[in-house]
């Protein structure tokens, strides 16, 4: 059958209806717990009832003088005392059961519940037997039957058997042994027999229906629970389940002195695989990866963390062999021509009490260092990494404070016209000057902030610092120059980048032509339409839009096809090994020609030598930026250099 539903034949359905099926431990536990709860309710009823009976007995027998000794009173009230203690014991047991959930208590619960039900039934029958002899109704018996059959849940075949046996037995007992005060036998009348039989049949039906209902509830609760701890796609545990499993495993290892290690798996090139084989193909690969992990780490905690990331906690001994096996299997999956591999980070457990979810992050960190390193696929977290990792944690924990306290500084790197070397603008570059850890360059914090989706905070701060400084200069008649601001792809995702920039421009009253928007090529891959719209608005408002790092990625030409830029910023990689490299010359020249063709202005970054300057001038590049003209520096340094004549500000900005 489709949808995973099993098809039942008539016999099977009947057997199932009668309760002949196998329950998972979860479902059994669920029902058992419900029964314990019912037992608690019933024990309260019994306790109240018996106390009432005892008080009544004191009134009837002690106060009237019928009972002359304590022994006699005990004799009269023996059954009430027994029931009272059984009720109390059951209540205490039930409450401890629900609270502690200890395995030992679970084991005896079925016996306890059955015993308690039996005792209730027995006393119910006895009381009703004597009631019947006195010509009264057998309410007590019926009450107990209701409790045992309907408040407690039994498999239907047990309910049917039990109720039939009880009903038959009880009436046989009455028919044979009940006598009235005069000693004459009393019988159940034919009319009552029909009533009782109808009653018992109805009771059986009610019991069966409640049982099925409870069973369905338990299955539903189980599937919800499973969904909450399982990764839907691969069926592997999710991270919250992993955390539980790992905690147990670590606890165990403390006693057995086993050394453990966390592994983080990342499928290299998954994105390309996805692009090539589509969503379904990608999902299939993830499912196979899940299966491979399962097979190689049986009985150990593993999970799918997210995307194409998997985590495992395994024994240190021989872990590399297992990883090797996983790698071989995943490479074998790849029958098509897409290159597939895994990158694995490993982190040896140091503190078994630390939160597994956080610990696994060390392994992830080690794995991330292997990106684009073809020859290496596994790396263990070491001391140097630990230093970097701590710095990274520091960055994440302190970015808000750094912004608030003004530790984030903006440095300006000059950009000059290539034909006359006059200053035509600057690029704003962030620095983090921290009183505790010292001076941090962007390489230390930008990638971290991007990875953890915090970059927009920094960028917003840089934009504001730039605008504020510009306002300050305008108010004090100090020189200003166009400044280009770096935008990450995530800025457009994590904040209303255009809106934020506009707000600042309004607040500080900055002419828009003084701000350029630099967008990195890699920023342009995802949401084409959203970004195109943002860029259109920016352009309409009067900002110049620059394509940063052109040529550093893989999709340069595509980017030019899909987006419209005002300026093309050629990445500094082209100027590496530039001297005497004829090909480099040709490539730069043709990029410059292409830009011209597409109606874009040009800038080359990383200009460090006179040779590069001469070439770029000759090749027709509009602007130049690089250490040859100056490293990123504070506004004050730029100002000083303008004063002493090192820089001349282009006339259009004076
Ligand atoms: P980028 O936008 O490509 O910035 C140019 C980087 O190249 C700067 O590094 C700059 O100091 C360096 N550079 C400039 N001229 C030369 C040269 O002649 N030779 C060499 N070897 N390097 C040169 P920096 O300031 O360390 O920034 C690195 C990257 O960090 C930037 O690359 C940019 O992607 C990012 N970044 C910096 N500030 C910000 C910011 O405020 N927001 C965002 N989103 N990213 C920023
Ligand atoms: Ca830039
Ligand atoms: Ca750049």
XYZ file of C-alpha atoms and ligand atoms in Angstrom:
702
model
C 0.000 0.000 0.000
C 1.089 3.553 -0.588
C 1.669 6.120 2.147
C 3.248 3.434 4.265
C -0.172 2.274 5.511
C -0.510 -1.441 6.033
C -3.349 -3.261 4.393
C -5.354 -5.496 6.747
C -7.392 -8.540 5.765
C -10.610 -9.355 7.663
C -8.925 -11.790 10.035
C -6.052 -9.437 10.600
C -8.419 -6.549 11.256
C -10.359 -8.674 13.708
C -7.233 -9.755 15.534
C -6.086 -6.166 15.605
C -9.488 -5.058 16.908
C -9.219 -7.604 19.696
C -5.872 -6.197 20.698
C -3.453 -8.749 19.251
C -0.738 -6.368 18.138
C 2.745 -5.478 19.204
C 3.328 -2.109 20.822
C 6.490 -0.050 20.729
C 8.028 0.682 24.139
C 6.806 4.269 23.804
C 3.168 3.232 23.295
C 3.330 0.680 26.117
C 4.778 3.292 28.411
C 2.167 5.817 27.402
C -0.677 3.418 28.242
C 0.973 2.248 31.402
C 1.304 5.814 32.576
C -2.373 6.465 31.837
C -3.259 3.407 33.913
C -1.121 4.587 36.791
C -2.943 7.898 36.699
C -6.330 6.149 36.791
C -5.080 4.096 39.708
C -4.155 7.276 41.532
C -7.685 8.667 41.035
C -9.196 5.415 42.214
C -6.938 5.193 45.233
C -8.096 8.663 46.288
C -11.710 7.518 45.948
C -10.954 4.419 48.032
C -9.116 6.386 50.709
C -11.969 8.904 51.089
C -14.561 6.127 51.055
C -12.804 4.029 53.666
C -12.191 6.973 55.992
C -15.874 7.771 55.701
C -16.755 4.154 56.489
C -14.490 4.156 59.521
C -16.032 7.368 60.853
C -19.493 5.920 60.225
C -18.522 2.791 62.085
C -17.305 4.755 65.044
C -20.682 6.549 65.128
C -22.762 3.379 64.732
C -20.798 0.925 66.843
C -18.462 2.741 69.200
C -20.605 5.706 70.236
C -23.703 3.532 70.626
C -21.727 1.140 72.836
C -22.068 -1.897 70.533
C -18.305 -2.176 70.375
C -16.902 -2.751 73.831
C -13.237 -3.230 73.020
C -10.693 -2.004 70.520
C -10.218 -5.572 69.338
C -13.897 -5.783 68.537
C -13.782 -2.483 66.678
C -10.866 -3.797 64.623
C -12.786 -6.973 63.925
C -15.773 -4.947 62.682
C -13.675 -2.625 60.534
C -10.966 -5.012 59.323
C -11.835 -4.701 55.647
C -11.941 -0.920 55.766
C -8.449 -0.779 57.276
C -7.035 -3.146 54.673
C -8.534 -1.121 51.863
C -7.387 2.151 53.389
C -3.772 0.962 53.529
C -3.892 -0.530 50.073
C -5.304 2.802 48.800
C -2.597 4.808 50.554
C 0.194 2.542 49.335
C -1.136 2.755 45.799
C -1.391 6.520 45.939
C 2.202 6.865 47.153
C 3.471 4.357 44.613
C 1.617 6.138 41.783
C 2.966 9.536 42.716
C 6.549 8.273 42.962
C 6.121 6.482 39.646
C 5.044 9.642 37.838
C 7.731 11.721 39.413
C 10.798 9.562 39.241
C 10.139 7.509 36.082
C 12.583 4.918 37.341
C 12.897 1.728 35.320
C 12.445 -0.532 38.341
C 9.132 1.103 39.198
C 7.949 0.662 35.619
C 8.572 -3.044 35.736
C 6.355 -3.678 38.746
C 3.636 -1.246 37.704
C 1.611 -3.791 35.671
C 1.583 -6.221 38.572
C 0.742 -3.484 41.035
C -2.116 -2.140 38.950
C -3.556 -5.612 38.400
C -3.279 -6.412 42.081
C -4.972 -3.189 43.075
C -7.727 -3.783 40.531
C -8.188 -7.302 41.900
C -8.441 -6.073 45.478
C -10.970 -3.403 44.511
C -13.030 -5.962 42.634
C -12.931 -8.468 45.441
C -14.176 -6.008 48.037
C -16.721 -4.611 45.609
C -18.078 -8.096 45.080
C -18.095 -8.947 48.730
C -19.910 -5.777 49.724
C -22.426 -6.181 46.946
C -22.921 -9.846 47.766
C -24.049 -8.963 51.266
C -26.094 -6.034 49.904
C -27.840 -8.343 47.497
C -28.689 -10.759 50.299
C -30.294 -7.856 52.104
C -32.360 -7.033 49.054
C -30.278 -4.014 48.078
C -28.745 -3.133 44.738
C -25.206 -4.211 43.861
C -23.903 -0.718 43.250
C -20.496 -1.239 44.873
C -19.687 -4.145 42.572
C -20.751 -2.145 39.516
C -18.667 0.847 40.600
C -15.573 -1.304 40.923
C -16.272 -2.963 37.585
C -16.509 0.469 35.988
C -13.155 1.388 37.442
C -11.443 -1.857 36.493
C -12.911 -2.099 32.998
C -13.172 1.502 31.845
C -10.839 3.655 33.854
C -8.034 1.138 33.431
C -7.157 0.170 29.887
C -6.693 -3.451 28.918
C -6.240 -5.058 25.571
C -9.790 -5.815 24.254
C -9.387 -9.590 24.482
C -8.455 -9.208 28.148
C -11.449 -6.902 28.792
C -13.821 -9.369 27.126
C -12.445 -12.336 28.992
C -12.241 -10.534 32.317
C -15.706 -8.971 32.209
C -17.394 -12.154 31.065
C -15.669 -14.191 33.735
C -16.455 -11.673 36.464
C -20.098 -11.268 35.482
C -20.654 -14.987 35.096
C -18.801 -15.812 38.299
C -20.563 -13.165 40.359
C -24.074 -14.236 39.364
C -23.245 -17.897 39.805
C -22.009 -17.026 43.282
C -25.192 -15.123 44.075
C -27.395 -17.836 42.578
C -25.744 -20.559 44.609
C -24.896 -18.895 47.867
C -26.948 -15.747 48.472
C -29.504 -16.172 51.272
C -31.775 -13.611 52.944
C -32.027 -12.932 56.701
C -34.281 -15.890 57.160
C -31.783 -18.162 55.411
C -33.886 -18.615 52.248
C -31.950 -18.589 48.941
C -32.387 -15.462 46.804
C -32.075 -15.506 43.017
C -31.566 -12.924 40.337
C -34.873 -12.520 38.535
C -35.118 -13.232 34.794
C -35.818 -9.539 34.052
C -32.742 -8.442 35.993
C -30.641 -11.065 34.244
C -31.436 -9.415 30.914
C -30.628 -6.011 32.394
C -27.316 -7.238 33.739
C -26.314 -8.974 30.528
C -27.114 -5.822 28.539
C -25.115 -3.824 31.021
C -22.073 -6.076 30.673
C -22.212 -6.133 26.902
C -22.344 -2.328 26.861
C -19.466 -2.212 29.288
C -17.338 -4.455 27.081
C -18.050 -2.191 24.120
C -17.164 0.937 26.069
C -13.953 -0.677 27.329
C -12.919 -1.698 23.803
C -13.693 1.691 22.355
C -11.731 3.494 25.076
C -8.824 1.138 24.547
C -8.710 1.821 20.795
C -9.002 5.518 21.356
C -6.190 5.555 23.880
C -4.077 3.461 21.556
C -4.569 5.922 18.705
C -3.689 8.787 21.025
C -0.515 6.991 22.056
C 0.486 6.386 18.425
C -0.135 10.012 17.613
C 1.890 11.203 20.582
C 4.651 8.824 19.555
C 4.785 10.096 15.996
C 4.876 13.690 17.244
C 7.651 12.803 19.617
C 9.606 11.052 16.895
C 9.150 14.024 14.580
C 10.492 16.288 17.289
C 13.716 14.327 17.661
C 14.292 13.137 14.113
C 15.566 14.793 11.014
C 12.756 14.391 8.539
C 14.843 13.932 5.425
C 17.421 11.388 6.570
C 15.616 9.818 9.528
C 18.730 10.400 11.613
C 18.327 11.922 15.088
C 18.296 15.706 15.150
C 20.594 17.806 17.279
C 18.449 17.894 20.383
C 18.261 14.095 20.320
C 21.988 13.944 19.595
C 22.597 15.986 22.694
C 20.710 13.464 24.836
C 22.342 10.440 23.225
C 25.805 11.983 23.465
C 25.296 12.884 27.119
C 24.431 9.254 27.913
C 27.359 8.002 25.865
C 29.772 10.361 27.608
C 28.440 9.267 30.989
C 29.080 5.654 30.046
C 32.594 6.434 28.817
C 33.466 7.916 32.213
C 33.032 4.482 33.765
C 34.681 2.523 30.971
C 37.538 5.016 30.482
C 36.959 5.127 26.750
C 38.384 8.073 24.879
C 35.831 9.728 22.626
C 35.987 12.145 19.747
C 33.433 14.389 18.042
C 33.328 14.343 14.260
C 31.810 16.911 11.973
C 31.152 15.905 8.350
C 30.634 18.344 5.550
C 29.954 17.193 2.011
C 32.334 19.038 -0.235
C 30.813 20.380 -3.423
C 27.252 19.618 -2.333
C 26.041 22.881 -3.837
C 27.290 21.940 -7.292
C 25.743 18.502 -6.934
C 22.453 20.140 -6.026
C 22.615 22.518 -8.970
C 23.318 19.648 -11.290
C 20.836 17.044 -10.036
C 18.202 19.308 -8.572
C 16.477 19.290 -5.232
C 15.536 15.615 -5.367
C 19.006 14.530 -6.370
C 20.458 16.537 -3.495
C 18.000 14.992 -1.057
C 18.864 11.532 -2.267
C 22.531 12.198 -1.646
C 21.786 13.437 1.881
C 19.757 10.309 2.594
C 22.608 8.104 1.371
C 25.024 10.048 3.527
C 22.690 9.444 6.498
C 22.697 5.738 5.720
C 26.477 5.631 5.375
C 26.894 7.321 8.751
C 24.449 4.873 10.306
C 26.338 1.890 8.923
C 29.760 3.096 9.970
C 28.905 4.212 13.481
C 26.385 1.665 14.721
C 25.256 2.167 18.299
C 26.997 5.527 18.602
C 25.368 8.961 18.754
C 25.059 10.645 15.363
C 22.809 13.279 13.838
C 22.230 15.472 10.847
C 23.075 18.931 12.087
C 21.766 20.965 9.153
C 22.131 21.162 5.365
C 24.915 18.786 4.338
C 26.414 18.656 7.827
C 26.482 15.535 9.983
C 27.906 14.966 13.443
C 29.044 11.852 15.291
C 30.453 11.058 18.704
C 32.667 8.002 18.421
C 35.530 6.122 20.050
C 38.882 7.713 19.443
C 40.471 4.401 18.632
C 40.197 3.718 14.937
C 37.999 6.707 14.201
C 40.131 7.629 11.194
C 39.460 4.249 9.608
C 35.724 4.757 9.969
C 35.982 8.225 8.466
C 37.987 6.722 5.606
C 35.197 4.204 5.052
C 32.572 6.958 4.982
C 34.679 8.847 2.478
C 35.026 5.859 0.180
C 31.303 5.203 0.284
C 30.351 8.782 -0.492
C 32.823 8.964 -3.344
C 31.383 5.717 -4.655
C 27.914 7.326 -4.648
C 29.187 9.595 -7.283
C 28.673 7.708 -10.490
C 28.240 10.931 -12.430
C 31.052 13.324 -13.143
C 30.416 15.695 -10.246
C 33.360 15.718 -7.878
C 32.223 14.699 -4.398
C 34.203 14.413 -1.210
C 33.854 14.963 2.511
C 35.658 17.289 4.856
C 35.824 16.087 8.425
C 36.773 17.961 11.552
C 37.571 16.043 14.724
C 37.570 17.231 18.304
C 38.726 15.034 21.150
C 36.505 15.152 24.219
C 38.210 17.018 27.034
C 35.319 17.801 29.311
C 32.682 15.047 29.332
C 30.234 17.356 31.103
C 30.277 20.065 28.428
C 27.223 20.504 26.200
C 27.653 18.232 23.141
C 25.933 20.745 20.903
C 28.579 23.346 21.661
C 31.482 20.894 21.681
C 30.697 19.720 18.201
C 31.280 23.269 17.038
C 35.038 22.778 17.590
C 34.974 19.891 15.147
C 33.003 21.999 12.718
C 35.586 24.710 13.025
C 38.381 22.284 12.161
C 36.372 20.996 9.175
C 35.806 24.488 7.838
C 39.546 25.043 7.646
C 39.701 22.270 5.064
C 37.490 24.011 2.531
C 39.069 24.126 -0.915
C 42.074 22.071 0.202
C 41.820 19.200 -2.148
C 44.466 16.901 -0.704
C 43.285 16.973 2.917
C 39.961 15.611 4.129
C 40.340 15.178 7.883
C 41.809 17.402 10.528
C 41.906 17.290 14.287
C 41.362 20.430 16.309
C 44.693 21.664 17.723
C 46.059 24.433 19.927
C 46.464 27.016 17.186
C 42.859 26.378 16.172
C 41.851 26.702 19.757
C 43.352 30.189 19.846
C 41.550 31.199 16.664
C 38.379 29.549 17.853
C 38.449 31.518 21.067
C 39.012 34.714 19.148
C 36.041 33.829 16.993
C 33.887 33.240 20.079
C 35.164 36.529 21.397
C 34.121 38.288 18.206
C 30.644 36.829 18.340
C 30.157 37.533 22.004
C 31.475 41.058 21.807
C 30.351 42.520 18.501
C 27.442 44.365 20.094
C 29.641 45.772 22.816
C 32.356 46.769 20.333
C 29.796 48.708 18.304
C 28.306 50.332 21.356
C 31.618 51.288 22.924
C 33.087 52.603 19.645
C 35.816 49.950 19.262
C 34.867 49.637 15.596
C 36.900 52.161 13.630
C 36.690 53.118 10.004
C 39.897 53.336 7.985
C 39.990 55.015 4.614
C 42.031 53.724 1.709
C 42.694 56.265 -1.038
C 41.449 55.767 -4.581
C 43.042 57.946 -7.272
C 42.364 58.903 -10.878
C 44.827 56.927 -12.933
C 45.638 59.759 -15.337
C 46.748 62.363 -12.800
C 46.963 60.557 -9.465
C 44.509 62.926 -7.783
C 42.431 61.585 -4.924
C 38.934 60.790 -6.189
C 37.631 58.889 -3.201
C 38.310 56.340 -0.487
C 37.142 52.910 0.470
C 35.833 52.592 4.013
C 37.361 49.527 5.695
C 36.500 48.349 9.175
C 38.978 47.807 11.990
C 38.298 46.551 15.482
C 40.462 48.202 18.109
C 39.704 46.252 21.248
C 41.033 47.254 24.682
C 41.260 43.574 25.714
C 42.500 41.681 22.663
C 44.107 44.535 20.746
C 43.867 45.475 17.106
C 41.872 43.147 14.845
C 42.004 43.257 11.048
C 38.829 42.468 9.079
C 40.155 39.044 8.109
C 39.738 38.067 11.764
C 36.179 39.191 12.248
C 34.380 39.748 8.910
C 34.239 36.060 7.880
C 33.071 35.097 11.379
C 30.358 37.725 11.372
C 29.254 36.639 7.914
C 29.174 32.999 8.850
C 27.113 33.709 11.936
C 24.842 36.195 10.231
C 25.894 39.191 12.287
C 27.652 41.154 9.555
C 24.816 43.630 9.112
C 25.441 45.032 12.583
C 29.009 45.878 11.715
C 28.172 47.260 8.298
C 25.455 49.485 9.646
C 27.928 50.811 12.186
C 30.512 51.500 9.458
C 27.919 53.354 7.335
C 26.908 55.474 10.289
C 30.501 56.252 11.247
C 31.240 57.330 7.675
C 28.110 59.511 7.412
C 28.708 61.068 10.794
C 32.315 61.908 9.960
C 31.240 63.416 6.650
C 28.667 65.604 8.390
C 31.317 66.670 10.836
C 33.653 67.661 8.002
C 30.906 69.528 6.155
C 30.024 71.467 9.304
C 33.658 72.324 9.958
C 34.689 73.057 6.395
C 37.076 70.115 6.261
C 37.693 68.298 2.981
C 35.368 65.444 2.049
C 35.642 62.861 -0.718
C 33.353 60.119 -2.028
C 33.549 57.034 0.117
C 32.716 53.521 -0.958
C 30.942 51.281 1.511
C 31.185 47.494 1.493
C 27.917 45.576 1.318
C 27.730 41.883 2.068
C 25.110 39.742 0.414
C 23.762 39.055 3.865
C 23.213 42.750 4.475
C 20.351 42.597 2.013
C 18.982 39.534 3.733
C 19.470 40.455 7.365
C 18.369 44.065 7.233
C 16.656 46.497 4.948
C 20.053 47.594 3.655
C 18.663 50.274 1.352
C 16.328 51.588 4.039
C 19.098 51.740 6.646
C 21.437 53.607 4.323
C 18.686 56.038 3.364
C 17.873 56.683 7.002
C 21.491 57.608 7.743
C 21.747 59.785 4.670
C 18.633 61.681 5.775
C 19.796 61.896 9.362
C 23.210 63.352 8.513
C 22.121 65.129 5.340
C 24.784 63.580 3.108
C 24.744 64.186 -0.675
C 24.202 60.723 -2.175
C 26.850 61.152 -4.845
C 29.414 61.002 -2.019
C 28.537 57.407 -1.205
C 29.339 54.421 -3.393
C 27.930 51.008 -2.794
C 30.462 48.170 -3.198
C 28.884 44.787 -3.643
C 31.044 41.665 -3.774
C 30.636 39.341 -6.650
C 29.922 36.396 -4.377
C 27.106 38.445 -2.889
C 25.181 38.168 -6.090
C 24.388 34.484 -6.332
C 21.196 33.904 -4.397
C 18.127 36.062 -4.638
C 18.595 37.684 -8.042
C 15.296 39.536 -8.143
C 15.461 40.945 -4.618
C 18.934 42.257 -5.161
C 18.134 43.673 -8.587
C 15.290 45.595 -7.007
C 17.483 46.955 -4.203
C 20.094 47.985 -6.749
C 17.483 49.721 -8.885
C 16.289 51.744 -5.912
C 19.853 52.653 -4.932
C 20.596 53.825 -8.443
C 17.362 55.853 -8.654
C 18.292 57.575 -5.408
C 21.649 58.600 -6.889
C 24.207 56.174 -5.447
C 26.898 54.783 -7.670
C 26.999 50.975 -7.568
C 30.312 49.162 -7.823
C 31.039 45.520 -8.444
C 33.764 44.518 -5.967
C 36.420 41.812 -6.408
C 35.621 41.129 -10.047
C 37.438 37.990 -11.196
C 37.992 36.466 -7.778
C 35.053 34.076 -7.990
C 33.597 31.741 -10.520
C 30.614 33.515 -11.974
C 32.036 36.865 -13.020
C 30.613 36.910 -16.497
C 27.188 35.798 -15.371
C 27.095 38.597 -12.845
C 27.728 41.127 -15.604
C 24.880 39.621 -17.574
C 22.304 39.751 -14.771
C 23.115 43.007 -12.966
C 23.874 46.549 -13.937
C 26.868 48.206 -12.281
C 28.358 51.654 -12.689
C 31.885 50.557 -11.986
C 33.864 47.349 -12.244
C 36.472 46.834 -9.542
C 39.111 44.394 -10.773
C 40.318 42.100 -8.015
C 43.892 42.310 -6.850
C 44.576 38.679 -7.794
C 45.284 39.880 -11.323
C 48.182 41.981 -10.103
C 49.790 39.101 -8.220
C 52.799 37.782 -10.214
C 52.156 40.598 -12.617
C 55.738 41.494 -13.541
C 56.652 40.050 -16.892
C 53.466 37.996 -17.034
C 52.179 38.571 -20.497
C 48.944 36.720 -19.920
C 48.091 38.821 -16.872
C 48.530 41.932 -19.007
C 46.270 40.585 -21.702
C 43.582 39.497 -19.271
C 43.454 42.837 -17.490
C 43.404 44.668 -20.785
C 40.495 42.622 -22.066
C 38.524 43.032 -18.833
C 39.002 46.787 -19.131
C 37.833 46.687 -22.751
C 34.839 44.585 -21.801
C 33.864 47.034 -19.071
C 34.111 49.909 -21.530
C 31.973 47.976 -23.967
C 29.333 47.474 -21.275
C 29.433 51.159 -20.342
C 31.104 50.701 -16.970
C 33.810 52.701 -15.285
C 36.865 50.784 -14.004
C 39.088 50.540 -10.945
C 41.933 48.138 -10.229
C 42.768 47.216 -6.640
C 46.044 46.040 -5.182
C 48.229 48.453 -7.107
C 51.621 48.191 -5.425
C 54.204 49.094 -8.059
C 55.043 51.821 -10.537
C 55.033 49.139 -13.210
C 51.408 48.314 -12.467
C 50.507 51.993 -12.481
C 52.132 52.536 -15.867
C 50.435 49.537 -17.369
C 46.987 50.358 -16.006
C 47.230 53.940 -17.173
C 48.146 52.739 -20.650
C 45.407 50.125 -20.655
C 42.776 52.734 -19.861
C 41.796 51.841 -16.276
C 39.962 54.813 -14.738
C 40.862 54.571 -11.058
C 43.564 52.918 -9.002
C 43.695 51.725 -5.427
C 46.511 50.024 -3.560
C 49.466 50.288 -1.255
C 51.350 52.225 -3.931
C 49.076 55.152 -3.081
C 48.436 54.328 0.540
C 47.241 51.723 2.981
C 43.921 52.118 4.746
C 44.333 54.905 7.329
C 42.339 57.172 9.592
C 40.573 60.266 8.289
C 43.079 62.363 10.227
C 45.998 60.787 8.376
C 44.324 61.403 5.028
C 43.701 64.984 6.099
C 47.357 65.416 7.088
C 48.479 64.031 3.707
C 46.140 66.432 1.931
C 47.604 69.284 3.945
C 51.225 68.365 3.272
C 50.573 67.844 -0.417
C 51.105 64.053 -0.525
C 47.557 63.817 -1.863
C 45.791 66.304 -4.063
C 42.039 66.200 -3.918
C 40.478 66.025 -7.391
C 39.108 69.434 -8.267
C 35.494 68.268 -8.574
C 35.426 67.564 -4.805
C 36.919 70.808 -3.577
P 38.083 44.381 0.010
O 36.775 45.049 0.025
O 38.514 43.767 -1.283
O 39.096 45.466 0.489
C 40.374 45.584 -0.006
C 41.350 44.909 0.879
O 42.569 44.834 0.213
C 41.616 45.678 2.175
O 41.950 44.741 3.166
C 42.849 46.450 1.829
O 43.637 46.802 2.930
C 43.569 45.462 0.964
N 44.474 46.139 0.031
C 44.273 47.335 -0.537
N 45.309 47.635 -1.342
C 46.171 46.585 -1.291
C 47.416 46.298 -1.914
O 47.977 47.076 -2.675
N 47.986 45.119 -1.624
C 47.426 44.243 -0.781
N 48.045 43.094 -0.545
N 46.254 44.480 -0.174
C 45.633 45.651 -0.426
P 41.248 44.794 4.549
O 41.022 46.171 4.970
O 42.016 43.884 5.419
O 39.832 44.175 4.222
C 39.725 42.877 3.809
C 38.325 42.582 3.392
O 37.445 42.665 4.492
C 37.773 43.576 2.384
O 38.173 43.259 1.131
C 36.307 43.405 2.582
O 35.847 42.279 1.861
C 36.198 43.108 4.035
N 35.817 44.321 4.741
C 36.583 45.288 5.259
N 35.822 46.226 5.856
C 34.547 45.848 5.677
C 33.286 46.390 6.065
O 33.180 47.455 6.659
N 32.162 45.685 5.724
C 32.251 44.520 5.032
N 31.136 43.889 4.725
N 33.399 43.997 4.664
C 34.551 44.657 4.961
Ca 35.556 46.353 -1.040
Ca 37.840 44.324 -3.196
